[in-house]
GROMACS .gro file of N, CA and C in nm:
model
  456
    1MET      N    1  -1.980   0.344   0.199
    1MET     CA    2  -1.901   0.256   0.136
    1MET      C    3  -1.800   0.345   0.014
    2THR      N    4  -1.724   0.260  -0.043
    2THR     CA    5  -1.640   0.353  -0.131
    2THR      C    6  -1.694   0.343  -0.277
    3ASP      N    7  -1.653   0.451  -0.349
    3ASP     CA    8  -1.681   0.432  -0.486
    3ASP      C    9  -1.606   0.341  -0.578
    4ASN      N   10  -1.469   0.330  -0.531
    4ASN     CA   11  -1.402   0.249  -0.607
    4ASN      C   12  -1.278   0.215  -0.514
    5LEU      N   13  -1.245   0.093  -0.527
    5LEU     CA   14  -1.122   0.020  -0.438
    5LEU      C   15  -1.009  -0.014  -0.540
    6ILE      N   16  -0.896   0.051  -0.503
    6ILE     CA   17  -0.779   0.040  -0.594
    6ILE      C   18  -0.679  -0.054  -0.518
    7ILE      N   19  -0.638  -0.167  -0.599
    7ILE     CA   20  -0.537  -0.256  -0.537
    7ILE      C   21  -0.421  -0.255  -0.634
    8VAL      N   22  -0.302  -0.244  -0.585
    8VAL     CA   23  -0.185  -0.253  -0.672
    8VAL      C   24  -0.131  -0.402  -0.670
    9TYR      N   25  -0.104  -0.449  -0.782
    9TYR     CA   26  -0.034  -0.575  -0.781
    9TYR      C   27   0.100  -0.579  -0.720
   10GLU      N   28   0.134  -0.665  -0.642
   10GLU     CA   29   0.272  -0.662  -0.569
   10GLU      C   30   0.364  -0.759  -0.654
   11SER      N   31   0.489  -0.751  -0.639
   11SER     CA   32   0.581  -0.814  -0.700
   11SER      C   33   0.586  -0.956  -0.658
   12MET      N   34   0.590  -1.064  -0.722
   12MET     CA   35   0.599  -1.182  -0.686
   12MET      C   36   0.751  -1.259  -0.677
   13GLY      N   37   0.842  -1.166  -0.738
   13GLY     CA   38   0.968  -1.215  -0.712
   13GLY      C   39   1.013  -1.367  -0.721
   14ALA      N   40   1.058  -1.433  -0.627
   14ALA     CA   41   1.092  -1.575  -0.649
   14ALA      C   42   0.975  -1.665  -0.679
   15TYR      N   43   0.866  -1.620  -0.655
   15TYR     CA   44   0.747  -1.701  -0.667
   15TYR      C   45   0.702  -1.720  -0.822
   16GLN      N   46   0.757  -1.625  -0.902
   16GLN     CA   47   0.754  -1.629  -1.041
   16GLN      C   48   0.793  -1.782  -1.101
   17ALA      N   49   0.910  -1.807  -1.059
   17ALA     CA   50   0.987  -1.938  -1.080
   17ALA      C   51   0.887  -2.050  -1.054
   18LEU      N   52   0.828  -2.046  -0.938
   18LEU     CA   53   0.746  -2.158  -0.902
   18LEU      C   54   0.619  -2.168  -1.000
   19GLU      N   55   0.567  -2.040  -1.041
   19GLU     CA   56   0.451  -2.039  -1.141
   19GLU      C   57   0.483  -2.099  -1.265
   20GLU      N   58   0.617  -2.078  -1.293
   20GLU     CA   59   0.672  -2.119  -1.432
   20GLU      C   60   0.679  -2.269  -1.434
   21ARG      N   61   0.694  -2.340  -1.316
   21ARG     CA   62   0.697  -2.487  -1.303
   21ARG      C   63   0.561  -2.524  -1.277
   22GLY      N   64   0.468  -2.470  -1.281
   22GLY     CA   65   0.325  -2.513  -1.289
   22GLY      C   66   0.248  -2.486  -1.146
   23ALA      N   67   0.328  -2.441  -1.044
   23ALA     CA   68   0.248  -2.402  -0.931
   23ALA      C   69   0.152  -2.293  -0.937
   24THR      N   70   0.040  -2.301  -0.859
   24THR     CA   71  -0.052  -2.199  -0.845
   24THR      C   72  -0.026  -2.116  -0.723
   25ILE      N   73   0.006  -1.992  -0.758
   25ILE     CA   74   0.025  -1.911  -0.633
   25ILE      C   75  -0.063  -1.785  -0.641
   26ILE      N   76  -0.148  -1.765  -0.532
   26ILE     CA   77  -0.242  -1.670  -0.514
   26ILE      C   78  -0.183  -1.561  -0.455
   27ARG      N   79  -0.185  -1.458  -0.535
   27ARG     CA   80  -0.120  -1.310  -0.474
   27ARG      C   81  -0.222  -1.261  -0.379
   28THR      N   82  -0.136  -1.184  -0.282
   28THR     CA   83  -0.212  -1.128  -0.164
   28THR      C   84  -0.316  -1.016  -0.241
   29THR      N   85  -0.277  -0.954  -0.345
   29THR     CA   86  -0.371  -0.858  -0.399
   29THR      C   87  -0.495  -0.929  -0.457
   30GLU      N   88  -0.480  -1.048  -0.494
   30GLU     CA   89  -0.600  -1.117  -0.527
   30GLU      C   90  -0.688  -1.173  -0.422
   31GLN      N   91  -0.629  -1.202  -0.311
   31GLN     CA   92  -0.689  -1.233  -0.193
   31GLN      C   93  -0.765  -1.105  -0.157
   32ALA      N   94  -0.702  -0.998  -0.155
   32ALA     CA   95  -0.757  -0.879  -0.116
   32ALA      C   96  -0.897  -0.855  -0.185
   33ARG      N   97  -0.875  -0.862  -0.317
   33ARG     CA   98  -0.990  -0.846  -0.407
   33ARG      C   99  -1.108  -0.942  -0.376
   34ASP      N  100  -1.063  -1.060  -0.357
   34ASP     CA  101  -1.169  -1.155  -0.348
   34ASP      C  102  -1.232  -1.139  -0.193
   35ALA      N  103  -1.152  -1.092  -0.089
   35ALA     CA  104  -1.205  -1.073   0.041
   35ALA      C  105  -1.315  -0.943   0.035
   36ALA      N  106  -1.286  -0.835  -0.062
   36ALA     CA  107  -1.371  -0.728  -0.078
   36ALA      C  108  -1.497  -0.775  -0.140
   37VAL      N  109  -1.487  -0.852  -0.236
   37VAL     CA  110  -1.600  -0.889  -0.310
   37VAL      C  111  -1.697  -0.971  -0.214
   38ALA      N  112  -1.633  -1.066  -0.132
   38ALA     CA  113  -1.708  -1.137  -0.026
   38ALA      C  114  -1.774  -1.052   0.067
   39LEU      N  115  -1.714  -0.942   0.111
   39LEU     CA  116  -1.782  -0.846   0.200
   39LEU      C  117  -1.888  -0.747   0.127
   40GLY      N  118  -1.901  -0.788   0.002
   40GLY     CA  119  -2.013  -0.669  -0.046
   40GLY      C  120  -1.972  -0.574  -0.158
   41VAL      N  121  -1.832  -0.553  -0.191
   41VAL     CA  122  -1.797  -0.449  -0.269
   41VAL      C  123  -1.822  -0.514  -0.417
   42PRO      N  124  -1.881  -0.438  -0.497
   42PRO     CA  125  -1.900  -0.495  -0.631
   42PRO      C  126  -1.776  -0.510  -0.702
   43ASP      N  127  -1.769  -0.637  -0.777
   43ASP     CA  128  -1.635  -0.638  -0.856
   43ASP      C  129  -1.610  -0.519  -0.950
   44SER      N  130  -1.720  -0.457  -1.006
   44SER     CA  131  -1.697  -0.350  -1.098
   44SER      C  132  -1.649  -0.224  -1.034
   45CYS      N  133  -1.655  -0.220  -0.903
   45CYS     CA  134  -1.583  -0.099  -0.826
   45CYS      C  135  -1.429  -0.123  -0.790
   46ILE      N  136  -1.395  -0.240  -0.828
   46ILE     CA  137  -1.265  -0.251  -0.785
   46ILE      C  138  -1.152  -0.259  -0.905
   47THR      N  139  -1.057  -0.177  -0.876
   47THR     CA  140  -0.952  -0.142  -0.995
   47THR      C  141  -0.840  -0.226  -0.961
   48MET      N  142  -0.791  -0.320  -1.032
   48MET     CA  143  -0.658  -0.378  -1.004
   48MET      C  144  -0.545  -0.313  -1.078
   49LEU      N  145  -0.465  -0.241  -1.019
   49LEU     CA  146  -0.342  -0.157  -1.108
   49LEU      C  147  -0.245  -0.252  -1.115
   50PRO      N  148  -0.179  -0.261  -1.246
   50PRO     CA  149  -0.056  -0.331  -1.268
   50PRO      C  150   0.058  -0.241  -1.208
   51GLY      N  151   0.161  -0.303  -1.175
   51GLY     CA  152   0.282  -0.237  -1.128
   51GLY      C  153   0.383  -0.310  -1.066
   52ASP      N  154   0.360  -0.435  -1.037
   52ASP     CA  155   0.463  -0.514  -0.984
   52ASP      C  156   0.550  -0.448  -0.866
   53ALA      N  157   0.456  -0.393  -0.789
   53ALA     CA  158   0.505  -0.321  -0.674
   53ALA      C  159   0.605  -0.405  -0.578
   54ARG      N  160   0.719  -0.358  -0.547
   54ARG     CA  161   0.804  -0.417  -0.466
   54ARG      C  162   0.809  -0.338  -0.344
   55SER      N  163   0.755  -0.209  -0.327
   55SER     CA  164   0.748  -0.137  -0.213
   55SER      C  165   0.642  -0.048  -0.193
   56THR      N  166   0.611   0.013  -0.079
   56THR     CA  167   0.502   0.105  -0.066
   56THR      C  168   0.529   0.223  -0.167
   57LEU      N  169   0.661   0.257  -0.171
   57LEU     CA  170   0.680   0.383  -0.289
   57LEU      C  171   0.635   0.333  -0.416
   58ASP      N  172   0.654   0.210  -0.452
   58ASP     CA  173   0.600   0.172  -0.597
   58ASP      C  174   0.440   0.166  -0.582
   59GLU      N  175   0.396   0.122  -0.486
   59GLU     CA  176   0.237   0.141  -0.482
   59GLU      C  177   0.197   0.281  -0.482
   60ALA      N  178   0.264   0.370  -0.408
   60ALA     CA  179   0.224   0.499  -0.412
   60ALA      C  180   0.228   0.576  -0.558
   61LEU      N  181   0.334   0.537  -0.615
   61LEU     CA  182   0.372   0.578  -0.754
   61LEU      C  183   0.253   0.538  -0.850
   62ALA      N  184   0.225   0.403  -0.853
   62ALA     CA  185   0.108   0.324  -0.937
   62ALA      C  186  -0.019   0.414  -0.905
   63VAL      N  187  -0.044   0.433  -0.763
   63VAL     CA  188  -0.185   0.488  -0.752
   63VAL      C  189  -0.192   0.644  -0.804
   64SER      N  190  -0.063   0.721  -0.773
   64SER     CA  191  -0.062   0.849  -0.833
   64SER      C  192  -0.067   0.853  -0.983
   65ASP      N  193  -0.010   0.777  -1.052
   65ASP     CA  194  -0.024   0.773  -1.202
   65ASP      C  195  -0.178   0.745  -1.235
   66TYR      N  196  -0.255   0.643  -1.171
   66TYR     CA  197  -0.391   0.625  -1.205
   66TYR      C  198  -0.473   0.741  -1.157
   67LEU      N  199  -0.459   0.813  -1.047
   67LEU     CA  200  -0.543   0.922  -1.003
   67LEU      C  201  -0.520   1.035  -1.089
   68ALA      N  202  -0.400   1.061  -1.149
   68ALA     CA  203  -0.359   1.174  -1.241
   68ALA      C  204  -0.455   1.152  -1.364
   69MET      N  205  -0.490   1.031  -1.406
   69MET     CA  206  -0.555   1.007  -1.535
   69MET      C  207  -0.710   0.997  -1.499
   70GLN      N  208  -0.749   1.014  -1.388
   70GLN     CA  209  -0.890   0.991  -1.348
   70GLN      C  210  -0.958   1.130  -1.302
   71PRO      N  211  -1.076   1.160  -1.360
   71PRO     CA  212  -1.127   1.285  -1.329
   71PRO      C  213  -1.202   1.278  -1.208
   72GLY      N  214  -1.189   1.339  -1.097
   72GLY     CA  215  -1.262   1.347  -0.981
   72GLY      C  216  -1.209   1.289  -0.852
   73PRO      N  217  -1.139   1.169  -0.859
   73PRO     CA  218  -1.117   1.126  -0.703
   73PRO      C  219  -1.045   1.223  -0.632
   74ASP      N  220  -1.089   1.228  -0.511
   74ASP     CA  221  -1.027   1.346  -0.420
   74ASP      C  222  -0.996   1.292  -0.283
   75THR      N  223  -1.031   1.153  -0.270
   75THR     CA  224  -1.017   1.095  -0.132
   75THR      C  225  -0.945   0.961  -0.157
   76LEU      N  226  -0.834   0.927  -0.077
   76LEU     CA  227  -0.786   0.796  -0.074
   76LEU      C  228  -0.780   0.758   0.069
   77ILE      N  229  -0.820   0.641   0.080
   77ILE     CA  230  -0.807   0.576   0.222
   77ILE      C  231  -0.719   0.452   0.217
   78LEU      N  232  -0.602   0.467   0.298
   78LEU     CA  233  -0.515   0.360   0.285
   78LEU      C  234  -0.534   0.279   0.401
   79VAL      N  235  -0.539   0.142   0.386
   79VAL     CA  236  -0.563   0.034   0.476
   79VAL      C  237  -0.422  -0.045   0.471
   80SER      N  238  -0.371  -0.061   0.599
   80SER     CA  239  -0.252  -0.121   0.604
   80SER      C  240  -0.228  -0.166   0.772
   81SER      N  241  -0.130  -0.232   0.801
   81SER     CA  242  -0.101  -0.280   0.929
   81SER      C  243  -0.076  -0.163   1.021
   82PRO      N  244  -0.119  -0.158   1.142
   82PRO     CA  245  -0.106  -0.039   1.216
   82PRO      C  246   0.061   0.006   1.236
   83ALA      N  247   0.137  -0.107   1.234
   83ALA     CA  248   0.282  -0.069   1.235
   83ALA      C  249   0.331   0.014   1.118
   84HIS      N  250   0.273  -0.020   1.006
   84HIS     CA  251   0.310   0.030   0.866
   84HIS      C  252   0.236   0.171   0.843
   85MET      N  253   0.140   0.193   0.899
   85MET     CA  254   0.044   0.317   0.866
   85MET      C  255   0.112   0.451   0.852
   86ARG      N  256   0.204   0.474   0.958
   86ARG     CA  257   0.272   0.586   0.944
   86ARG      C  258   0.355   0.638   0.827
   87ARG      N  259   0.433   0.519   0.812
   87ARG     CA  260   0.526   0.519   0.674
   87ARG      C  261   0.440   0.532   0.553
   88ALA      N  262   0.348   0.445   0.556
   88ALA     CA  263   0.257   0.454   0.430
   88ALA      C  264   0.205   0.591   0.394
   89TYR      N  265   0.144   0.650   0.512
   89TYR     CA  266   0.086   0.782   0.489
   89TYR      C  267   0.193   0.881   0.447
   90MET      N  268   0.288   0.871   0.487
   90MET     CA  269   0.422   0.970   0.461
   90MET      C  270   0.455   0.951   0.306
   91ILE      N  271   0.471   0.840   0.277
   91ILE     CA  272   0.509   0.814   0.135
   91ILE      C  273   0.391   0.852   0.043
   92PHE      N  274   0.271   0.810   0.069
   92PHE     CA  275   0.168   0.853  -0.018
   92PHE      C  276   0.141   1.007  -0.019
   93LYS      N  277   0.147   1.074   0.085
   93LYS     CA  278   0.126   1.219   0.071
   93LYS      C  279   0.247   1.278   0.001
   94THR      N  280   0.357   1.235   0.016
   94THR     CA  281   0.478   1.281  -0.062
   94THR      C  282   0.464   1.264  -0.205
   95VAL      N  283   0.429   1.144  -0.253
   95VAL     CA  284   0.408   1.138  -0.390
   95VAL      C  285   0.282   1.198  -0.451
   96LEU      N  286   0.168   1.211  -0.394
   96LEU     CA  287   0.048   1.272  -0.446
   96LEU      C  288   0.086   1.416  -0.442
   97LYS      N  289   0.152   1.483  -0.328
   97LYS     CA  290   0.185   1.633  -0.349
   97LYS      C  291   0.269   1.664  -0.466
   98ARG      N  292   0.364   1.578  -0.465
   98ARG     CA  293   0.472   1.597  -0.587
   98ARG      C  294   0.395   1.599  -0.728
   99ALA      N  295   0.286   1.519  -0.742
   99ALA     CA  296   0.214   1.493  -0.865
   99ALA      C  297   0.090   1.615  -0.874
  100ASP      N  298   0.106   1.721  -0.785
  100ASP     CA  299  -0.009   1.804  -0.772
  100ASP      C  300  -0.150   1.750  -0.778
  101LEU      N  301  -0.138   1.633  -0.700
  101LEU     CA  302  -0.281   1.579  -0.681
  101LEU      C  303  -0.351   1.632  -0.560
  102ASN      N  304  -0.472   1.705  -0.557
  102ASN     CA  305  -0.514   1.759  -0.428
  102ASN      C  306  -0.612   1.645  -0.378
  103THR      N  307  -0.541   1.544  -0.312
  103THR     CA  308  -0.608   1.426  -0.271
  103THR      C  309  -0.603   1.414  -0.129
  104TYR      N  310  -0.711   1.414  -0.063
  104TYR     CA  311  -0.694   1.377   0.082
  104TYR      C  312  -0.655   1.230   0.115
  105VAL      N  313  -0.566   1.215   0.202
  105VAL     CA  314  -0.525   1.083   0.236
  105VAL      C  315  -0.566   1.044   0.382
  106GLY      N  316  -0.651   0.950   0.396
  106GLY     CA  317  -0.707   0.897   0.513
  106GLY      C  318  -0.626   0.771   0.554
  107CYS      N  319  -0.638   0.750   0.680
  107CYS     CA  320  -0.565   0.621   0.720
  107CYS      C  321  -0.667   0.525   0.798
  108SER      N  322  -0.662   0.408   0.770
  108SER     CA  323  -0.738   0.293   0.843
  108SER      C  324  -0.648   0.184   0.873
  109PRO      N  325  -0.593   0.181   0.991
  109PRO     CA  326  -0.512   0.080   1.027
  109PRO      C  327  -0.593  -0.055   1.033
  110SER      N  328  -0.543  -0.163   0.995
  110SER     CA  329  -0.628  -0.289   1.010
  110SER      C  330  -0.645  -0.330   1.143
  111LYS      N  331  -0.784  -0.368   1.168
  111LYS     CA  332  -0.813  -0.411   1.311
  111LYS      C  333  -0.753  -0.561   1.329
  112TYR      N  334  -0.725  -0.634   1.214
  112TYR     CA  335  -0.680  -0.771   1.231
  112TYR      C  336  -0.531  -0.784   1.252
  113SER      N  337  -0.481  -0.709   1.345
  113SER     CA  338  -0.349  -0.715   1.371
  113SER      C  339  -0.333  -0.744   1.515
  114SER      N  340  -0.228  -0.797   1.563
  114SER     CA  341  -0.196  -0.820   1.709
  114SER      C  342  -0.105  -0.718   1.752
  115PHE      N  343  -0.045  -0.617   1.658
  115PHE     CA  344   0.032  -0.501   1.704
  115PHE      C  345  -0.048  -0.414   1.785
  116ASN      N  346   0.027  -0.371   1.898
  116ASN     CA  347  -0.048  -0.287   2.002
  116ASN      C  348   0.042  -0.147   1.999
  117PRO      N  349  -0.004  -0.050   1.926
  117PRO     CA  350   0.085   0.072   1.923
  117PRO      C  351   0.108   0.148   2.056
  118ASP      N  352   0.006   0.115   2.144
  118ASP     CA  353   0.024   0.185   2.276
  118ASP      C  354   0.111   0.118   2.375
  119ARG      N  355   0.144  -0.016   2.349
  119ARG     CA  356   0.222  -0.082   2.433
  119ARG      C  357   0.322  -0.175   2.345
  120TRP      N  358   0.372  -0.127   2.246
  120TRP     CA  359   0.463  -0.194   2.142
  120TRP      C  360   0.580  -0.262   2.203
  121TRP      N  361   0.630  -0.196   2.316
  121TRP     CA  362   0.759  -0.217   2.377
  121TRP      C  363   0.752  -0.361   2.460
  122ARG      N  364   0.619  -0.411   2.479
  122ARG     CA  365   0.612  -0.523   2.594
  122ARG      C  366   0.601  -0.644   2.484
  123ARG      N  367   0.602  -0.650   2.353
  123ARG     CA  368   0.618  -0.772   2.281
  123ARG      C  369   0.722  -0.780   2.189
  124LYS      N  370   0.798  -0.890   2.180
  124LYS     CA  371   0.915  -0.879   2.095
  124LYS      C  372   0.871  -0.867   1.940
  125GLU      N  373   0.776  -0.918   1.895
  125GLU     CA  374   0.728  -0.891   1.761
  125GLU      C  375   0.701  -0.739   1.745
  126ASP      N  376   0.613  -0.667   1.823
  126ASP     CA  377   0.596  -0.552   1.809
  126ASP      C  378   0.735  -0.450   1.828
  127ILE      N  379   0.824  -0.486   1.890
  127ILE     CA  380   0.934  -0.427   1.923
  127ILE      C  381   1.015  -0.437   1.766
  128GLN      N  382   1.007  -0.556   1.696
  128GLN     CA  383   1.082  -0.572   1.584
  128GLN      C  384   0.998  -0.482   1.477
  129SER      N  385   0.867  -0.499   1.473
  129SER     CA  386   0.792  -0.415   1.392
  129SER      C  387   0.836  -0.269   1.388
  130VAL      N  388   0.836  -0.211   1.509
  130VAL     CA  389   0.855  -0.066   1.535
  130VAL      C  390   1.000  -0.041   1.483
  131LEU      N  391   1.093  -0.114   1.505
  131LEU     CA  392   1.249  -0.083   1.478
  131LEU      C  393   1.254  -0.108   1.325
  132SER      N  394   1.183  -0.182   1.267
  132SER     CA  395   1.188  -0.219   1.125
  132SER      C  396   1.133  -0.085   1.051
  133GLU      N  397   1.028  -0.047   1.120
  133GLU     CA  398   0.951   0.069   1.040
  133GLU      C  399   1.048   0.183   1.060
  134TRP      N  400   1.098   0.212   1.176
  134TRP     CA  401   1.191   0.342   1.187
  134TRP      C  402   1.301   0.327   1.096
  135ILE      N  403   1.363   0.208   1.054
  135ILE     CA  404   1.470   0.212   0.956
  135ILE      C  405   1.411   0.233   0.837
  136LYS      N  406   1.291   0.169   0.800
  136LYS     CA  407   1.228   0.200   0.669
  136LYS      C  408   1.207   0.357   0.651
  137ILE      N  409   1.151   0.413   0.773
  137ILE     CA  410   1.136   0.576   0.749
  137ILE      C  411   1.243   0.646   0.718
  138LEU      N  412   1.365   0.608   0.786
  138LEU     CA  413   1.482   0.676   0.760
  138LEU      C  414   1.524   0.650   0.623
  139ASN      N  415   1.513   0.546   0.567
  139ASN     CA  416   1.551   0.502   0.432
  139ASN      C  417   1.465   0.585   0.337
  140PHE      N  418   1.336   0.596   0.349
  140PHE     CA  419   1.248   0.690   0.292
  140PHE      C  420   1.309   0.834   0.284
  141LYS      N  421   1.335   0.891   0.399
  141LYS     CA  422   1.363   1.022   0.418
  141LYS      C  423   1.487   1.057   0.361
  142ILE      N  424   1.582   0.953   0.368
  142ILE     CA  425   1.715   0.997   0.328
  142ILE      C  426   1.749   0.945   0.181
  143ILE      N  427   1.674   0.841   0.141
  143ILE     CA  428   1.713   0.797  -0.008
  143ILE      C  429   1.591   0.801  -0.099
  144GLU      N  430   1.492   0.729  -0.049
  144GLU     CA  431   1.364   0.708  -0.152
  144GLU      C  432   1.299   0.828  -0.170
  145GLN      N  433   1.283   0.918  -0.075
  145GLN     CA  434   1.209   1.051  -0.104
  145GLN      C  435   1.270   1.120  -0.226
  146GLY      N  436   1.367   1.130  -0.260
  146GLY     CA  437   1.434   1.186  -0.363
  146GLY      C  438   1.364   1.120  -0.501
  147LYS      N  439   1.359   0.981  -0.481
  147LYS     CA  440   1.312   0.920  -0.599
  147LYS      C  441   1.181   0.950  -0.625
  148ALA      N  442   1.104   0.959  -0.515
  148ALA     CA  443   0.957   0.991  -0.528
  148ALA      C  444   0.948   1.137  -0.595
  149LEU      N  445   1.022   1.211  -0.569
  149LEU     CA  446   1.015   1.370  -0.617
  149LEU      C  447   1.060   1.373  -0.783
  150VAL      N  448   1.135   1.275  -0.825
  150VAL     CA  449   1.165   1.277  -0.960
  150VAL      C  450   1.119   1.180  -1.053
  151SER      N  451   1.025   1.082  -0.979
  151SER     CA  452   0.981   0.972  -1.055
  151SER      C  453   0.865   1.029  -1.154
  152ASN      N  454   0.795   1.133  -1.115
  152ASN     CA  455   0.682   1.157  -1.204
  152ASN      C  456   0.711   1.257  -1.314
   0.00000   0.00000   0.00000
């Protein structure tokens, strides 16, 4: 099991207006924390990072800043959807390398996904996921990678 679980708060965007009007919105980050606790991860081992993350790059920058202030963490296991895993890995590796953090980045694609990486061209939803990820990878390589290199 892990020594520490890091979860970055995501941006709630338009949902903030609903909260201001009294609606209770449960963030996916809070759902992830609650699920981890239900699966036996002690609450004391879960770090909820502020960050109002709007993108994977925002999450990587928040984690990089956190790891730079912590003595010792040398391994990071990314958990994401199988379709998103490649891009998440690319972004985290770029950001952590730029911060001179000698951190191993492992990947654990969620098994709770219907995405089939071996036959993605057979389902409309999988085709859409792959095309969307390729566009986002191009965006990262052409535009955001420069931001990742100068943000720290």
